[in-house]
Every structure is written in C-alpha cells, then in structure tokens.
C-alpha cells in the first residue's frame, strides 16, 4: 500500500511539474519573383538584366538582379529552380512590392 501511495504521489508530481512544449506554426512560403518581361511591348532578349526592388528586398546580390536565359522570361515557379529573390534576402516582417 505504501509503494502504491509513493507511486501515485510521484506520478502526480511528474504530471503537474512537467513543462509544456510549444510548437511554432508552419513557416511562410518564400517570396519568389518570376514571369515575363517586356521592353517597349516586345519580349526582352536573352541576357537582359532583371532586378526585383521594393521595401525590404536586397539588391546587388547573387540572383538579384538575374539575367534572362529565355527571351521574355525571367525565372520560373519551380521549387527546385533558383528564383530571383529568396526569403533570406528579405528583412523579416516586410512584404515585397515590385516596381
């Protein structure tokens, strides 16, 4: 009987003194800029430099600006391909606006 009482007291202490663990939510999806680019209404030629600009967007780094490799297209929406702007280039809390 004494062993049972000790077991119950220990079980209650462990239950009441345990520290809760909080999990963070799922991280936001990364920013990615991609699409078509035109100069004076015509598709931009291969080799055109395209730069994303806006509040919190870092420029002059690898991938921003990017250079077109296909006429009229800069980057693609493909998670395995490199896009012109990755989330670690952005300052936390800012939402980019392209200009």
mmCIF file of C-alpha atoms in Angstrom:
data_model
loop_
_atom_site.group_PDB
_atom_site.id
_atom_site.type_symbol
_atom_site.label_atom_id
_atom_site.label_comp_id
_atom_site.label_asym_id
_atom_site.label_seq_id
_atom_site.Cartn_x
_atom_site.Cartn_y
_atom_site.Cartn_z
ATOM 1 C CA UNK A 1 0.000 0.000 0.000
ATOM 2 C CA UNK A 2 2.837 2.380 0.870
ATOM 3 C CA UNK A 3 4.509 1.685 -2.516
ATOM 4 C CA UNK A 4 1.259 2.474 -4.324
ATOM 5 C CA UNK A 5 0.896 5.787 -2.469
ATOM 6 C CA UNK A 6 4.509 6.752 -3.310
ATOM 7 C CA UNK A 7 3.929 5.818 -6.954
ATOM 8 C CA UNK A 8 0.757 7.927 -7.121
ATOM 9 C CA UNK A 9 2.469 10.934 -5.491
ATOM 10 C CA UNK A 10 5.429 10.678 -7.878
ATOM 11 C CA UNK A 11 3.110 10.329 -10.876
ATOM 12 C CA UNK A 12 1.160 13.428 -9.796
ATOM 13 C CA UNK A 13 4.369 15.412 -9.250
ATOM 14 C CA UNK A 14 5.679 14.458 -12.684
ATOM 15 C CA UNK A 15 2.377 15.354 -14.294
ATOM 16 C CA UNK A 16 1.951 18.686 -12.515
ATOM 17 C CA UNK A 17 5.590 19.805 -12.766
ATOM 18 C CA UNK A 18 6.186 18.972 -16.402
ATOM 19 C CA UNK A 19 6.999 21.881 -18.695
ATOM 20 C CA UNK A 20 4.742 22.312 -21.719
ATOM 21 C CA UNK A 21 6.432 22.471 -25.102
ATOM 22 C CA UNK A 22 5.067 24.936 -27.614
ATOM 23 C CA UNK A 23 5.470 24.365 -31.326
ATOM 24 C CA UNK A 24 5.788 27.138 -33.875
ATOM 25 C CA UNK A 25 3.455 27.285 -36.819
ATOM 26 C CA UNK A 26 4.362 26.327 -40.347
ATOM 27 C CA UNK A 27 6.780 28.886 -41.813
ATOM 28 C CA UNK A 28 5.518 31.224 -44.515
ATOM 29 C CA UNK A 29 6.155 30.335 -48.115
ATOM 30 C CA UNK A 30 9.225 32.026 -49.540
ATOM 31 C CA UNK A 31 8.982 35.056 -51.792
ATOM 32 C CA UNK A 32 9.680 34.270 -55.411
ATOM 33 C CA UNK A 33 9.590 36.615 -58.372
ATOM 34 C CA UNK A 34 9.123 35.137 -61.812
ATOM 35 C CA UNK A 35 7.254 35.829 -65.001
ATOM 36 C CA UNK A 36 7.527 37.586 -68.304
ATOM 37 C CA UNK A 37 9.480 40.721 -69.086
ATOM 38 C CA UNK A 38 8.850 43.085 -71.983
ATOM 39 C CA UNK A 39 10.722 46.095 -73.267
ATOM 40 C CA UNK A 40 8.581 48.536 -75.281
ATOM 41 C CA UNK A 41 5.914 45.836 -75.718
ATOM 42 C CA UNK A 42 8.283 43.155 -77.064
ATOM 43 C CA UNK A 43 9.761 40.186 -75.218
ATOM 44 C CA UNK A 44 13.071 41.128 -73.627
ATOM 45 C CA UNK A 45 16.044 39.496 -75.363
ATOM 46 C CA UNK A 46 18.237 36.827 -73.776
ATOM 47 C CA UNK A 47 20.814 38.456 -71.498
ATOM 48 C CA UNK A 48 18.509 41.201 -70.175
ATOM 49 C CA UNK A 49 19.145 42.047 -66.509
ATOM 50 C CA UNK A 50 16.016 41.912 -64.302
ATOM 51 C CA UNK A 51 16.137 43.221 -60.730
ATOM 52 C CA UNK A 52 13.463 42.932 -58.018
ATOM 53 C CA UNK A 53 13.126 46.113 -55.946
ATOM 54 C CA UNK A 54 10.954 47.061 -53.042
ATOM 55 C CA UNK A 55 10.897 47.695 -49.334
ATOM 56 C CA UNK A 56 12.979 45.010 -47.614
ATOM 57 C CA UNK A 57 14.325 43.476 -50.838
ATOM 58 C CA UNK A 58 18.128 43.237 -51.005
ATOM 59 C CA UNK A 59 19.668 44.115 -54.362
ATOM 60 C CA UNK A 60 23.108 43.671 -55.853
ATOM 61 C CA UNK A 61 23.468 40.116 -54.548
ATOM 62 C CA UNK A 62 23.585 36.682 -56.174
ATOM 63 C CA UNK A 63 20.287 36.141 -58.000
ATOM 64 C CA UNK A 64 19.086 39.733 -57.747
ATOM 65 C CA UNK A 65 19.495 41.007 -60.378
ATOM 66 C CA UNK A 66 19.076 37.959 -62.557
ATOM 67 C CA UNK A 67 19.681 37.628 -66.275
ATOM 68 C CA UNK A 68 17.145 36.207 -68.712
ATOM 69 C CA UNK A 69 18.173 32.952 -70.386
ATOM 70 C CA UNK A 70 14.977 32.626 -72.431
ATOM 71 C CA UNK A 71 13.574 35.526 -74.433
ATOM 72 C CA UNK A 72 10.890 37.340 -72.421
ATOM 73 C CA UNK A 73 11.013 35.126 -69.309
ATOM 74 C CA UNK A 74 12.810 35.629 -66.006
ATOM 75 C CA UNK A 75 12.879 32.663 -63.615
ATOM 76 C CA UNK A 76 10.098 30.094 -63.263
ATOM 77 C CA UNK A 77 7.873 28.959 -60.443
ATOM 78 C CA UNK A 78 9.579 25.697 -59.686
ATOM 79 C CA UNK A 79 10.737 24.988 -56.113
ATOM 80 C CA UNK A 80 13.827 23.175 -57.413
ATOM 81 C CA UNK A 81 14.912 26.083 -59.637
ATOM 82 C CA UNK A 82 16.583 29.236 -58.399
ATOM 83 C CA UNK A 83 14.261 32.242 -58.368
ATOM 84 C CA UNK A 84 15.475 35.852 -58.384
ATOM 85 C CA UNK A 85 14.534 36.552 -54.760
ATOM 86 C CA UNK A 86 14.714 34.077 -51.886
ATOM 87 C CA UNK A 87 13.209 34.636 -48.422
ATOM 88 C CA UNK A 88 16.553 35.044 -46.646
ATOM 89 C CA UNK A 89 17.199 38.128 -48.779
ATOM 90 C CA UNK A 90 14.178 39.833 -47.295
ATOM 91 C CA UNK A 91 14.106 41.565 -43.938
ATOM 92 C CA UNK A 92 11.691 39.867 -41.582
ATOM 93 C CA UNK A 93 8.279 41.482 -41.407
ATOM 94 C CA UNK A 94 8.330 43.143 -44.820
ATOM 95 C CA UNK A 95 6.168 42.184 -47.754
ATOM 96 C CA UNK A 96 7.845 42.935 -51.049
ATOM 97 C CA UNK A 97 6.419 45.194 -53.679
ATOM 98 C CA UNK A 98 7.917 45.120 -57.127
ATOM 99 C CA UNK A 99 8.308 48.375 -59.006
#
